[in-house]
Coordinates of C-alpha atoms in Angstrom, one line a residue:
Chain A
M957 CA -12.5 11.9 -9.4
A958 CA -15.4 10.3 -7.8
S959 CA -17.9 10.6 -5.0
I960 CA -17.7 8.1 -2.1
T961 CA -20.9 6.8 -0.5
L962 CA -21.1 4.9 2.7
E963 CA -24.4 3.2 3.5
G964 CA -24.8 1.6 6.9
L965 CA -21.2 0.7 7.1
R966 CA -20.3 -1.6 10.1
K967 CA -17.2 -3.3 11.4
T968 CA -17.5 -6.0 14.0
Y969 CA -14.4 -7.8 15.3
T970 CA -14.6 -11.3 16.7
G971 CA -15.6 -11.3 20.3
D972 CA -18.5 -8.9 19.5
V973 CA -16.4 -5.8 19.5
H974 CA -18.3 -3.2 17.4
A975 CA -15.7 -0.7 16.1
V976 CA -17.9 1.0 13.6
K977 CA -21.7 0.9 14.2
G978 CA -23.4 1.9 11.0
I979 CA -22.1 4.9 9.2
D980 CA -24.1 6.7 6.5
L981 CA -22.2 9.4 4.7
A982 CA -22.1 10.8 1.2
I983 CA -18.9 12.5 0.1
E984 CA -19.2 14.5 -3.0
D985 CA -16.8 14.6 -5.9
G986 CA -13.9 16.9 -5.1
E987 CA -14.9 17.4 -1.4
F988 CA -12.5 17.4 1.5
V989 CA -14.1 15.6 4.4
V990 CA -12.3 15.2 7.7
L991 CA -13.2 12.4 10.1
V992 CA -12.4 13.6 13.6
G993 CA -12.9 12.1 17.0
P994 CA -11.0 10.9 20.1
S995 CA -8.7 7.9 19.9
G996 CA -10.7 4.7 19.7
C997 CA -13.7 6.2 18.1
G998 CA -13.4 4.1 15.0
K999 CA -12.3 6.8 12.6
S1000 CA -9.1 5.0 11.4
T1001 CA -11.0 1.7 11.1
L1002 CA -13.6 3.5 9.0
L1003 CA -10.9 5.0 6.7
R1004 CA -9.2 1.6 6.4
M1005 CA -12.5 0.1 5.4
V1006 CA -12.8 2.6 2.7
A1007 CA -9.2 1.8 1.6
G1008 CA -9.9 -1.9 1.6
L1009 CA -7.4 -2.7 4.3
E1010 CA -10.2 -3.8 6.7
T1011 CA -13.1 -6.0 5.6
I1012 CA -16.6 -4.6 5.7
T1013 CA -18.8 -6.5 8.1
D1014 CA -22.0 -5.0 6.8
G1015 CA -23.2 -2.2 4.6
T1016 CA -22.4 -0.9 1.2
L1017 CA -19.4 1.2 0.1
K1018 CA -19.4 2.9 -3.3
I1019 CA -16.6 4.8 -4.9
G1020 CA -18.2 6.6 -7.9
D1021 CA -21.0 4.3 -9.0
R1022 CA -19.1 1.1 -8.2
V1023 CA -19.8 -1.0 -5.2
V1024 CA -16.3 -1.8 -4.0
N1025 CA -17.0 -3.8 -0.8
N1026 CA -15.0 -6.8 -2.0
L1027 CA -12.3 -5.2 -4.1
E1028 CA -8.6 -5.2 -3.3
P1029 CA -7.2 -1.8 -2.3
A1030 CA -5.4 -1.5 -5.6
E1031 CA -8.6 -2.0 -7.5
R1032 CA -10.5 0.7 -5.7
D1033 CA -8.6 3.5 -7.4
I1034 CA -7.7 5.2 -4.1
A1035 CA -4.3 6.3 -2.7
M1036 CA -3.5 6.4 0.9
V1037 CA -1.1 8.4 3.0
F1038 CA 0.0 6.6 6.2
Q1039 CA 0.7 8.1 9.6
N1040 CA 4.3 6.7 9.6
Y1041 CA 4.6 7.3 5.9
A1042 CA 5.4 3.6 5.1
L1043 CA 8.0 4.5 2.5
Y1044 CA 9.9 1.5 1.1
P1045 CA 13.2 1.9 2.9
H1046 CA 15.3 0.2 0.3
M1047 CA 14.0 2.2 -2.7
T1048 CA 15.0 5.7 -3.8
V1049 CA 12.4 8.4 -3.6
Y1050 CA 12.0 8.0 -7.4
N1051 CA 11.3 4.3 -7.1
N1052 CA 9.0 4.8 -4.1
L1053 CA 6.8 7.1 -6.3
A1054 CA 7.1 4.8 -9.3
Y1055 CA 6.4 1.5 -7.7
G1056 CA 2.6 1.7 -7.8
L1057 CA 2.7 2.8 -11.5
K1058 CA 5.1 0.0 -12.4
N1059 CA 2.7 -2.5 -10.8
R1060 CA -0.1 -1.1 -12.9
G1061 CA 1.9 -1.6 -16.1
F1062 CA 2.5 2.0 -17.0
K1063 CA 5.1 2.7 -19.7
K1064 CA 8.5 3.9 -18.6
L1065 CA 8.2 7.2 -20.2
E1066 CA 4.8 7.9 -18.6
I1067 CA 6.1 6.9 -15.2
E1068 CA 9.0 9.2 -15.6
E1069 CA 6.7 12.1 -16.6
R1070 CA 4.3 11.6 -13.8
V1071 CA 6.9 11.2 -11.1
R1072 CA 8.7 14.4 -12.3
K1073 CA 5.4 16.2 -12.2
A1074 CA 4.5 15.1 -8.7
A1075 CA 8.0 15.7 -7.5
K1076 CA 7.9 19.2 -8.9
M1077 CA 4.5 19.9 -7.3
L1078 CA 5.8 18.8 -3.9
E1079 CA 9.3 20.3 -4.3
I1080 CA 11.1 17.1 -3.8
E1081 CA 12.8 16.9 -7.2
E1082 CA 16.3 17.2 -5.7
Y1083 CA 15.7 14.2 -3.4
L1084 CA 14.6 11.8 -6.1
D1085 CA 17.8 9.8 -5.9
R1086 CA 18.0 9.5 -2.1
K1087 CA 16.8 6.8 0.1
P1088 CA 14.0 7.7 2.6
R1089 CA 16.3 7.4 5.7
K1090 CA 18.4 10.3 4.4
L1091 CA 15.3 12.5 4.5
S1092 CA 13.9 14.6 7.3
G1093 CA 10.4 14.0 8.6
G1094 CA 8.8 16.8 6.5
Q1095 CA 10.5 15.5 3.4
R1096 CA 9.4 12.0 4.1
Q1097 CA 5.9 13.3 4.5
R1098 CA 6.1 14.9 1.1
V1099 CA 7.3 11.7 -0.5
A1100 CA 4.4 9.9 1.0
M1101 CA 2.1 12.4 -0.5
G1102 CA 3.9 12.2 -3.8
R1103 CA 3.3 8.4 -3.8
A1104 CA -0.4 9.1 -3.5
L1105 CA -0.3 11.9 -6.1
V1106 CA 1.4 10.2 -9.0
R1107 CA -1.4 7.7 -9.2
E1108 CA -4.0 10.4 -9.9
P1109 CA -6.5 8.3 -8.0
A1110 CA -10.3 8.9 -7.6
A1111 CA -9.8 9.7 -3.9
F1112 CA -7.0 10.4 -1.4
L1113 CA -7.2 8.8 2.0
F1114 CA -5.1 10.4 4.8
D1115 CA -4.6 8.6 8.1
E1116 CA -3.3 11.2 10.5
P1117 CA -0.5 12.1 8.2
L1118 CA 0.7 15.1 10.2
S1119 CA 0.9 13.6 13.7
N1120 CA 4.6 12.6 13.4
L1121 CA 5.7 16.1 12.6
D1122 CA 6.7 18.9 14.9
A1123 CA 4.3 21.7 15.6
K1124 CA 5.7 24.2 13.1
L1125 CA 6.0 21.8 10.3
R1126 CA 2.6 20.5 10.9
V1127 CA 1.0 23.9 10.4
Q1128 CA 3.1 24.3 7.2
M1129 CA 2.1 20.9 5.8
R1130 CA -1.5 21.5 6.7
V1131 CA -1.6 24.6 4.6
E1132 CA 0.1 22.7 1.7
I1133 CA -2.3 19.8 1.8
K1134 CA -5.2 22.2 1.7
Q1135 CA -3.7 24.1 -1.3
L1136 CA -2.9 20.9 -3.1
Q1137 CA -6.4 19.6 -2.6
R1138 CA -7.9 22.8 -3.8
R1139 CA -5.7 22.7 -6.9
L1140 CA -6.3 19.0 -7.8
K1141 CA -9.9 18.9 -6.7
T1142 CA -9.6 15.2 -5.7
T1143 CA -12.1 13.8 -3.3
S1144 CA -10.3 13.4 0.0
L1145 CA -11.0 11.7 3.3
Y1146 CA -8.8 12.7 6.1
V1147 CA -8.6 11.3 9.6
T1148 CA -7.3 13.2 12.6
H1149 CA -7.8 13.6 16.3
D1150 CA -6.7 17.2 16.2
Q1151 CA -9.7 19.4 16.2
L1152 CA -7.8 22.4 14.9
E1153 CA -6.5 20.4 12.0
A1154 CA -10.0 19.3 11.3
M1155 CA -11.5 22.8 11.5
T1156 CA -8.9 24.3 9.2
L1157 CA -8.7 21.5 6.6
G1158 CA -12.1 20.2 6.0
D1159 CA -14.9 21.4 3.7
R1160 CA -17.0 19.3 6.0
L1161 CA -16.3 17.6 9.3
V1162 CA -17.6 14.3 10.5
V1163 CA -17.4 14.1 14.3
L1164 CA -17.3 10.5 15.4
S1165 CA -17.6 9.0 18.8
A1166 CA -17.7 5.3 19.8
G1167 CA -18.2 4.2 16.2
K1168 CA -21.1 6.5 15.5
I1169 CA -21.5 9.8 13.8
E1170 CA -22.2 12.6 16.2
Q1171 CA -22.5 15.4 13.7
V1172 CA -21.8 16.2 10.1
G1173 CA -21.4 19.8 8.9
T1174 CA -19.1 22.5 7.8
P1175 CA -16.5 23.5 10.4
M1176 CA -18.3 26.7 11.3
E1177 CA -21.7 25.1 11.4
I1178 CA -20.4 22.6 13.9
Y1179 CA -18.6 25.2 15.9
A1180 CA -21.6 27.5 16.0
R1181 CA -24.2 24.9 16.7
P1182 CA -22.8 21.7 18.2
A1183 CA -25.5 19.0 18.1
S1184 CA -24.4 17.3 21.2
M1185 CA -22.5 17.9 24.4
F1186 CA -19.7 15.6 23.1
V1187 CA -19.2 17.7 19.9
A1188 CA -19.4 20.9 22.0
G1189 CA -16.6 19.6 24.2
F1190 CA -14.5 18.2 21.4
I1191 CA -14.5 21.1 18.9
G1192 CA -13.1 24.3 20.1
S1193 CA -10.1 24.9 22.4
P1194 CA -10.3 25.5 25.3
A1195 CA -13.4 23.3 25.5
M1196 CA -16.8 24.7 25.9
N1197 CA -17.9 25.3 29.6
M1198 CA -20.9 23.4 30.7
V1199 CA -22.9 25.1 33.4
P1200 CA -26.1 23.7 35.0
L1201 CA -29.1 25.7 34.1
E1202 CA -30.3 25.6 37.7
Y1203 CA -27.1 27.4 38.9
L1204 CA -27.7 30.3 36.4
Q1205 CA -31.3 30.5 37.5
T1206 CA -30.5 30.8 41.2
R1207 CA -28.0 33.5 40.3
G1208 CA -31.0 34.7 38.1
T1209 CA -30.1 38.1 37.2
H1210 CA -32.1 38.2 34.0
D1211 CA -35.2 36.6 32.5
L1212 CA -33.4 35.8 29.2
L1213 CA -33.1 32.2 30.4
N1214 CA -36.8 31.8 30.1
D1215 CA -36.9 31.3 26.4
L1216 CA -34.5 28.3 26.4
P1217 CA -36.1 25.1 25.0
A1218 CA -38.2 23.2 27.6
D1219 CA -36.0 20.2 28.5
T1220 CA -32.8 22.2 28.8
D1221 CA -30.9 21.4 32.0
T1222 CA -27.3 22.4 31.0
V1223 CA -26.0 25.5 29.2
G1224 CA -22.8 25.5 27.2
I1225 CA -20.8 28.7 27.0
R1226 CA -17.7 29.1 24.8
P1227 CA -14.7 30.5 26.7
D1228 CA -14.5 33.4 24.3
D1229 CA -18.2 34.3 24.8
M1230 CA -17.6 35.2 28.5
R1231 CA -16.9 38.9 28.5
L1232 CA -15.2 40.9 31.2
S1233 CA -17.0 44.1 30.2
P1234 CA -20.8 44.4 29.9
P1235 CA -22.1 44.3 26.3
D1236 CA -25.0 46.4 25.0
A1237 CA -27.4 43.4 24.5
P1238 CA -29.3 41.9 27.4
H1239 CA -26.9 39.7 29.3
L1240 CA -26.3 37.4 32.4
I1241 CA -23.9 38.5 35.1
V1242 CA -21.9 35.9 36.9
D1243 CA -19.3 36.3 39.6
S1244 CA -16.3 34.1 40.0
T1245 CA -12.9 33.7 41.6
L1246 CA -9.8 33.7 39.4
E1247 CA -7.8 30.6 40.2
L1248 CA -5.2 30.6 37.5
F1249 CA -4.1 33.1 34.9
E1250 CA -2.5 31.7 31.7
A1251 CA -1.0 34.2 29.4
A1252 CA -0.6 32.8 25.9
G1253 CA 0.6 35.7 23.9
A1254 CA -2.2 37.3 21.9
E1255 CA -4.8 35.8 24.3
S1256 CA -5.1 34.7 27.9
H1257 CA -7.0 31.9 29.5
L1258 CA -8.5 32.6 32.9
Y1259 CA -9.4 29.5 35.0
V1260 CA -12.1 30.6 37.3
R1261 CA -14.4 29.0 39.9
L1262 CA -18.0 30.3 39.8
A1263 CA -19.2 32.0 43.0
D1264 CA -20.9 29.7 45.5
S1265 CA -20.2 26.6 43.4
D1266 CA -17.2 24.5 42.6
Q1267 CA -17.8 24.7 38.9
P1268 CA -14.4 25.1 37.1
T1269 CA -14.7 27.3 34.1
V1270 CA -12.4 28.8 31.5
I1271 CA -12.6 32.3 30.0
R1272 CA -10.6 33.4 27.0
V1273 CA -9.9 37.0 26.5
S1274 CA -7.6 38.8 24.0
G1275 CA -4.5 40.4 25.3
Q1276 CA -3.5 40.4 29.0
P1277 CA -6.2 42.0 31.2
P1278 CA -4.9 43.5 34.5
V1279 CA -6.2 40.8 36.8
K1280 CA -4.6 38.9 39.7
E1281 CA -5.1 35.3 40.9
G1282 CA -7.5 35.2 43.8
E1283 CA -9.4 38.2 42.6
T1284 CA -13.2 38.2 42.1
L1285 CA -14.1 38.6 38.5
R1286 CA -17.5 39.5 37.1
F1287 CA -18.3 38.3 33.6
Y1288 CA -21.1 38.8 31.2
V1289 CA -22.8 36.5 28.8
T1290 CA -25.4 37.4 26.1
R1291 CA -28.3 35.2 25.1
E1292 CA -26.8 34.2 21.7
A1293 CA -23.8 32.7 23.5
L1294 CA -25.8 30.1 25.3
H1295 CA -25.9 26.6 23.9
P1296 CA -28.8 24.7 25.5
F1297 CA -28.3 21.0 26.2
N1298 CA -30.0 18.1 27.9
S1299 CA -27.4 16.3 29.9
A1300 CA -29.5 13.1 30.3
I1301 CA -29.4 12.4 26.6
G1302 CA -26.4 14.5 25.9
L1303 CA -28.0 16.3 22.9
R1304 CA -28.8 19.9 22.0
T1305 CA -32.3 20.9 22.9
G1306 CA -34.7 22.8 20.6
D1307 CA -33.5 21.2 17.4
Chain B
M254 CA 31.8 1.7 30.2
V255 CA 32.3 5.3 29.5
E256 CA 35.4 5.8 31.5
R257 CA 38.5 6.6 29.4
R258 CA 41.4 6.5 31.9
P259 CA 44.8 5.5 30.5
F260 CA 45.2 2.7 33.0
L261 CA 41.9 1.1 31.9
N262 CA 42.9 1.6 28.2
I263 CA 46.1 -0.4 28.8
L264 CA 44.3 -3.1 30.8
T265 CA 41.6 -3.6 28.2
H266 CA 44.2 -3.8 25.5
L267 CA 46.1 -6.4 27.5
V268 CA 43.0 -8.5 27.9
L269 CA 42.3 -8.2 24.2
I270 CA 45.8 -9.1 23.2
A271 CA 45.8 -12.1 25.5
G272 CA 42.5 -13.3 24.0
V273 CA 43.8 -12.9 20.5
L274 CA 47.0 -14.9 21.3
I275 CA 45.1 -17.7 22.9
V276 CA 42.9 -18.0 19.8
A277 CA 45.5 -17.3 17.2
F278 CA 48.5 -19.3 18.5
P279 CA 47.2 -22.8 17.8
V280 CA 46.3 -21.6 14.3
Y281 CA 49.8 -20.3 13.8
V282 CA 51.3 -23.5 15.1
A283 CA 49.2 -25.5 12.6
F284 CA 50.4 -23.3 9.8
I285 CA 54.1 -23.6 10.9
A286 CA 53.8 -27.4 11.2
S287 CA 52.5 -27.6 7.6
T288 CA 55.8 -26.0 6.4
H289 CA 58.2 -28.5 8.0
E290 CA 59.0 -32.1 7.3
P291 CA 56.7 -34.7 8.8
S292 CA 58.9 -35.5 11.8
A293 CA 59.5 -31.9 12.9
F294 CA 56.2 -31.8 14.8
V295 CA 56.7 -34.8 17.0
R296 CA 60.3 -34.1 18.1
G297 CA 59.1 -32.5 21.3
V298 CA 60.2 -28.9 20.6
L299 CA 57.8 -27.1 18.5
P300 CA 59.4 -25.0 15.7
L301 CA 58.0 -21.5 15.7
L302 CA 59.4 -20.3 12.4
P303 CA 58.3 -21.5 8.9
G304 CA 60.3 -24.4 7.5
D305 CA 61.2 -25.0 3.8
N306 CA 58.8 -27.8 3.2
M307 CA 55.8 -25.6 2.6
F308 CA 55.3 -25.8 -1.2
A309 CA 55.9 -29.5 -1.2
S310 CA 53.2 -30.2 1.4
Y311 CA 50.6 -28.0 -0.2
R312 CA 51.4 -29.2 -3.7
Q313 CA 51.0 -32.8 -2.7
M314 CA 47.8 -32.3 -0.8
L315 CA 46.2 -30.1 -3.5
S316 CA 47.2 -32.3 -6.5
S317 CA 47.3 -35.9 -5.5
G318 CA 46.1 -36.2 -1.9
W319 CA 47.7 -38.8 0.3
Q320 CA 47.2 -42.2 -1.3
V321 CA 48.6 -44.2 1.5
G322 CA 46.0 -42.9 3.9
G323 CA 43.3 -43.2 1.3
T324 CA 42.6 -39.4 1.0
P325 CA 41.6 -37.9 -2.3
P326 CA 43.1 -34.5 -3.3
V327 CA 42.1 -31.6 -1.2
W328 CA 40.7 -29.8 -4.2
L329 CA 38.0 -32.4 -4.5
M330 CA 37.2 -32.4 -0.8
L331 CA 37.1 -28.6 -0.7
G332 CA 34.7 -28.7 -3.6
N333 CA 32.5 -31.2 -1.9
S334 CA 32.5 -29.2 1.3
L335 CA 31.8 -26.0 -0.6
I336 CA 28.8 -27.6 -2.4
M337 CA 27.5 -29.0 0.9
A338 CA 27.9 -25.8 2.9
L339 CA 26.4 -23.6 0.1
T340 CA 23.5 -25.9 -0.5
I341 CA 22.7 -26.1 3.2
A342 CA 23.1 -22.4 3.8
I343 CA 21.0 -21.3 0.7
G344 CA 18.5 -24.1 1.2
K345 CA 18.0 -23.3 4.9
I346 CA 17.5 -19.6 4.1
A347 CA 15.2 -20.2 1.2
I348 CA 12.9 -22.6 3.1
S349 CA 12.8 -20.8 6.4
I350 CA 12.2 -17.3 4.9
I351 CA 9.2 -18.7 2.9
S352 CA 7.9 -20.5 6.0
A353 CA 8.3 -17.4 8.1
F354 CA 6.5 -15.3 5.4
A355 CA 3.6 -17.7 5.5
I356 CA 3.4 -17.7 9.2
V357 CA 3.6 -14.0 9.7
Y358 CA 1.6 -12.6 6.8
F359 CA -1.2 -15.1 6.2
R360 CA -4.1 -16.1 8.3
F361 CA -4.8 -19.8 7.8
P362 CA -6.2 -22.5 10.0
F363 CA -3.6 -24.1 12.3
R364 CA -1.2 -21.3 11.7
M365 CA 0.2 -21.3 15.2
L366 CA 0.2 -25.1 15.3
A367 CA 2.3 -25.1 12.2
F368 CA 4.7 -22.6 13.8
W369 CA 5.0 -24.6 17.0
I370 CA 5.7 -27.9 15.1
I371 CA 8.5 -26.1 13.2
F372 CA 9.7 -24.7 16.5
I373 CA 9.7 -28.1 18.2
T374 CA 12.1 -29.5 15.6
L375 CA 14.7 -27.4 17.4
M376 CA 14.8 -30.3 19.8
L377 CA 15.6 -32.8 17.0
P378 CA 19.0 -32.0 15.5
V379 CA 20.5 -34.6 13.2
E380 CA 22.5 -36.3 16.0
V381 CA 19.2 -37.2 17.8
R382 CA 17.3 -38.5 14.7
I383 CA 20.4 -39.9 13.0
I384 CA 19.3 -43.6 12.6
P385 CA 15.8 -42.9 11.3
T386 CA 17.1 -40.2 9.0
Y387 CA 19.8 -42.5 7.7
A388 CA 17.2 -45.1 7.0
V389 CA 15.1 -42.7 5.1
V390 CA 18.1 -41.4 3.1
A391 CA 19.3 -45.0 2.4
N392 CA 15.8 -46.1 1.3
L393 CA 15.6 -43.2 -1.1
G394 CA 18.9 -44.3 -2.6
M395 CA 20.6 -41.0 -1.7
L396 CA 23.7 -42.4 -0.1
N397 CA 26.8 -41.1 -1.7
S398 CA 25.1 -38.1 -3.3
Y399 CA 25.0 -34.4 -2.7
A400 CA 21.2 -34.6 -2.1
G401 CA 21.8 -37.2 0.7
L402 CA 24.5 -35.0 2.2
T403 CA 22.5 -31.9 2.4
L404 CA 18.7 -32.5 2.3
P405 CA 18.4 -33.8 5.9
L406 CA 20.2 -30.8 7.2
I407 CA 18.3 -28.1 5.4
A408 CA 15.2 -27.7 7.5
S409 CA 15.9 -25.1 10.1
A410 CA 13.7 -24.0 13.0
T411 CA 16.2 -21.4 14.1
A412 CA 16.2 -19.6 10.9
T413 CA 12.4 -19.7 10.6
F414 CA 12.1 -18.3 14.1
L415 CA 14.7 -15.6 13.3
F416 CA 12.9 -14.5 10.2
R417 CA 9.5 -14.6 11.9
Q418 CA 10.8 -12.3 14.6
F419 CA 12.2 -10.0 12.0
F420 CA 9.1 -9.9 9.9
M421 CA 7.0 -9.0 13.0
T422 CA 9.1 -5.9 13.4
V423 CA 8.6 -4.8 9.8
P424 CA 5.8 -2.2 10.0
E425 CA 2.5 -3.5 8.8
E426 CA 2.0 -0.3 6.9
L427 CA 4.7 -1.4 4.5
M428 CA 2.5 -4.3 3.5
E429 CA -0.6 -2.2 3.4
A430 CA 1.2 0.5 1.3
S431 CA 2.3 -2.1 -1.2
R432 CA -1.2 -3.5 -1.3
V433 CA -2.6 0.0 -2.2
D434 CA 0.2 0.2 -4.8
G435 CA -1.1 -2.9 -6.4
A436 CA 1.4 -5.6 -5.3
G437 CA 0.1 -9.0 -4.5
P438 CA 1.6 -11.2 -1.8
M439 CA 4.4 -12.7 -3.8
K440 CA 5.3 -9.3 -5.4
F441 CA 5.4 -7.8 -1.9
F442 CA 7.7 -10.6 -0.8
K443 CA 10.0 -10.2 -3.7
D444 CA 10.0 -6.4 -4.0
I445 CA 9.8 -5.2 -0.4
L446 CA 10.3 -8.0 2.1
L447 CA 13.3 -9.6 0.6
P448 CA 15.3 -6.4 0.1
V449 CA 14.5 -5.3 3.5
S450 CA 15.7 -8.5 5.0
I451 CA 19.0 -8.6 3.1
T452 CA 21.2 -8.0 6.2
N453 CA 19.4 -10.7 8.1
I454 CA 19.9 -13.1 5.2
A455 CA 23.6 -12.3 5.1
A456 CA 24.0 -12.9 8.8
L457 CA 22.2 -16.2 8.6
F458 CA 24.2 -17.1 5.5
V459 CA 27.5 -16.8 7.4
I460 CA 26.2 -18.8 10.3
M461 CA 24.7 -21.5 8.2
F462 CA 27.6 -21.7 5.8
I463 CA 29.9 -22.4 8.7
Y464 CA 27.4 -24.9 10.2
G465 CA 27.4 -26.7 6.9
W466 CA 31.2 -26.6 6.5
V467 CA 32.0 -28.1 9.9
Q468 CA 29.5 -31.0 9.6
Y469 CA 31.2 -34.3 10.5
L470 CA 28.9 -37.0 11.7
W471 CA 26.4 -36.9 8.9
P472 CA 28.9 -36.9 6.0
L473 CA 30.7 -39.7 7.8
L474 CA 27.6 -41.8 7.7
V475 CA 26.2 -41.2 4.3
T476 CA 29.4 -41.2 2.2
T477 CA 31.6 -44.2 1.5
D478 CA 32.7 -43.2 -1.9
E479 CA 35.8 -40.9 -1.6
D480 CA 34.4 -38.7 -4.4
F481 CA 31.9 -37.4 -1.9
Y482 CA 34.3 -36.9 1.0
T483 CA 34.2 -33.5 2.7
I484 CA 37.2 -31.8 3.9
V485 CA 36.4 -32.4 7.6
L486 CA 36.2 -36.1 6.9
G487 CA 39.4 -35.9 5.0
I488 CA 41.3 -34.5 7.9
K489 CA 39.9 -37.2 10.1
R490 CA 41.0 -39.9 7.7
L491 CA 44.5 -38.4 7.5
M492 CA 44.8 -38.8 11.2
A493 CA 43.3 -42.2 11.6
S494 CA 46.4 -44.1 10.6
S495 CA 47.1 -46.1 13.7
D496 CA 50.1 -48.1 12.5
R497 CA 52.1 -45.1 11.2
V498 CA 53.5 -41.8 12.4
P499 CA 50.9 -39.3 11.2
A500 CA 52.1 -37.1 8.4
W501 CA 51.6 -33.9 10.5
N502 CA 52.8 -31.6 7.8
L503 CA 50.2 -32.9 5.4
I504 CA 47.5 -32.9 8.0
M505 CA 48.2 -29.3 9.0
A506 CA 48.3 -28.2 5.4
T507 CA 44.9 -29.7 4.9
V508 CA 43.7 -28.0 8.1
T509 CA 45.0 -24.6 7.0
L510 CA 43.3 -25.0 3.6
A511 CA 40.1 -26.1 5.3
M512 CA 40.0 -23.0 7.4
L513 CA 40.3 -20.6 4.5
P514 CA 36.8 -20.7 2.9
P515 CA 34.9 -19.9 6.2
V516 CA 37.5 -17.2 6.9
L517 CA 36.9 -15.7 3.5
V518 CA 33.1 -15.9 3.9
V519 CA 33.3 -14.1 7.2
L520 CA 35.7 -11.5 5.9
F521 CA 33.7 -10.6 2.9
M522 CA 30.3 -10.6 4.6
Q523 CA 31.5 -9.1 7.9
K524 CA 29.9 -5.7 7.3
L525 CA 26.5 -7.1 6.4
F526 CA 26.8 -9.8 9.1
V527 CA 27.3 -7.3 11.9
K528 CA 24.6 -5.1 10.5
G529 CA 22.2 -8.0 10.3
L530 CA 22.8 -9.0 13.9
T531 CA 22.7 -5.6 15.4
E532 CA 20.7 -3.0 13.6
T533 CA 17.3 -3.2 12.0
E534 CA 16.9 -1.0 9.0
K535 CA 13.3 0.0 8.4

C-alpha cells in the first residue's frame, strides 16, 4: 500500500517528440485513479513510466516515500495488467501466477498459499493446471489479474485491461475489478480510452490530452463541470452539444443568457438537458428539425438541426417519443444546463 | 483447392504415388543391392527381390570395414558423422539463438551493423572460403580433430536470421511482464524465450543435423586419419577403387546404414519440426 506522486513528469523521445509534457499528480493510498483520453494522448506512456518500462526524461516519481525514477520495474513494488494479458504461453496458470514469487525467492509453501488464495478470489482454481491457450478471453483476463494479485504489491497498474473482451464480459469484469479494488484497497492506476469505463471505475479521473492533464476530479465533478471544451466533448455519451452563444442570442427568447461570464462565446448543452416539454424554471426555447431518430431501448437519440442554422445537435430522451423524421421539434433548456466556454482558448469561462 | 470430386481425388493420389515411387525406388534398389553378392549389381539386369547375402554384407561393414579399400568399420564412421552432425546442429543453434537474442532485445551501438555483418556471411559458405579456412584450421593444429571438423561450420547466418524473425513476433509484453515479475535478461531468456522457441529450435535442429550429416568437402580436406572419417567420406572411398570391380553390395550396405540416422531424426522430430515451420505458438 502506498501513495504515488508524480512531479513534473516528462517523456521526450528522440526527434523532439514530446509524449508526456509535465504531469503533476498525487494519488493517495488506496485510491483508484483512471487515466482517460483519446489514443495518442500519452496515457499509456505515462503508465509505463510509472511501471518502469519507459525511462523518465524529467521529473520525479515517488511510490510511497521512495523516489523510484531509476529503479527496475521489479524493484518498484508494482504489478501490471497488460492489454493482451501477456501470459507466459508455456506455463500453466499456476506457474504463471507463481513465477514472480519464485523470482523473489519466496518459499514453496508460501507461494502455494498465495496462489491458491488469489485463484480462489478470482474463481480460477479449476484452471490452475491448464495452459493459457486453453482458456477463454475472460479467463485469461482473470489469470492476468491473478498474476498481479499474488504479489500483494503497493500499487496495481492496469493498461486497458478490458479492451480485448466482448461487450458483455467487459461490463462484468469492470464490476469485478471495482469490487476487488474496494476489498483490497490497493492503490490503482488504470488507463482506458473508454469514458464509460473511466466514469464507473475511478474514484478520480485524470483526463489527458496531447500529453497534458486537462482536468482532475471525481467522475461526477468532471461530468457536471467540465473544465474545457475537450473534456466536455470527451466525457459523456453522446457528446455534449456546442452551440455558439450568438445563435442563442439571436433566437433570444429569454434574458437568462445575460448572466453568463463575460468572455463566453460558446455554450455547451448535454443531450439529456434538452427537454421536449417546458420545465417550470426559466428556460430557452429553440426550434429544430429532426433529421434522424435512433431508438436505443430505454432511451432515444434525436439528431436534429437547429432552425436557421446548420448546427447538428443530439438530444437524448427517455423512452420513444411520438416524433417523425422531418418534423419540427421545439426543445427547452434551463439556465443550469448551460456550460459556458470560450472557444478561442477552449476553456470554461467564469472559473 | 476445396473441390472434392472423385476424379480429382484419384488424380491427386496418382500424382502422389508417382512422386513416392520416383523418390523411393532408388532407395529400394540400393537396399536390394546390399543383400546380393557383389557381382549381382553389374550383371545388367537389376534384381528386385532381396538376396541371401544380406547379413554377410552388413556384418562385414559394421565389424571390420573393407580393408582392401582402406575403409574403417562403419560403426566408427557413423560415430564420427554423428558427433559432427550433432556438434554442428547444437553449436549452430546455441550460437545463433544467443546472437539473435542480443540483436532483438538489447540496444547497443552498432547493433544493426552487427546484424548485417552476420547476415552478409550468408554469402560466404565453406566452399567459398575453403582455402583461408583450411589455413586457419591447419595453423591452429586442428587437422584430424573433431574441433577442426565442426568449428568452421558452426557459425550460421540463416539460423540467426530465423531466430531474429521469430523473436520479433514474440509480443514485447511478454518481456515486460517478466521484467515486472523480477526476471533479469538472462532469466527471461532461459525461463520464457527458450521454452517459447522450442518448436523453432526443433525444426532448425533437424535441418542443421542433416546439413552436418551430409558434409563432404570439408571433412575430405581436414581429415587424413581414418579414425576421423565420416560416413559420407567412407562411401566415397569405397567407390574410388579404379582398378577393381566396386563391391556394390558393401557400398550399398554402407549407404543404407548412412541413411538411417537422418531418417530417424526426421521421424522422431517430425511433429515438432512441422509445428516449428508452420505455426507460431504465442
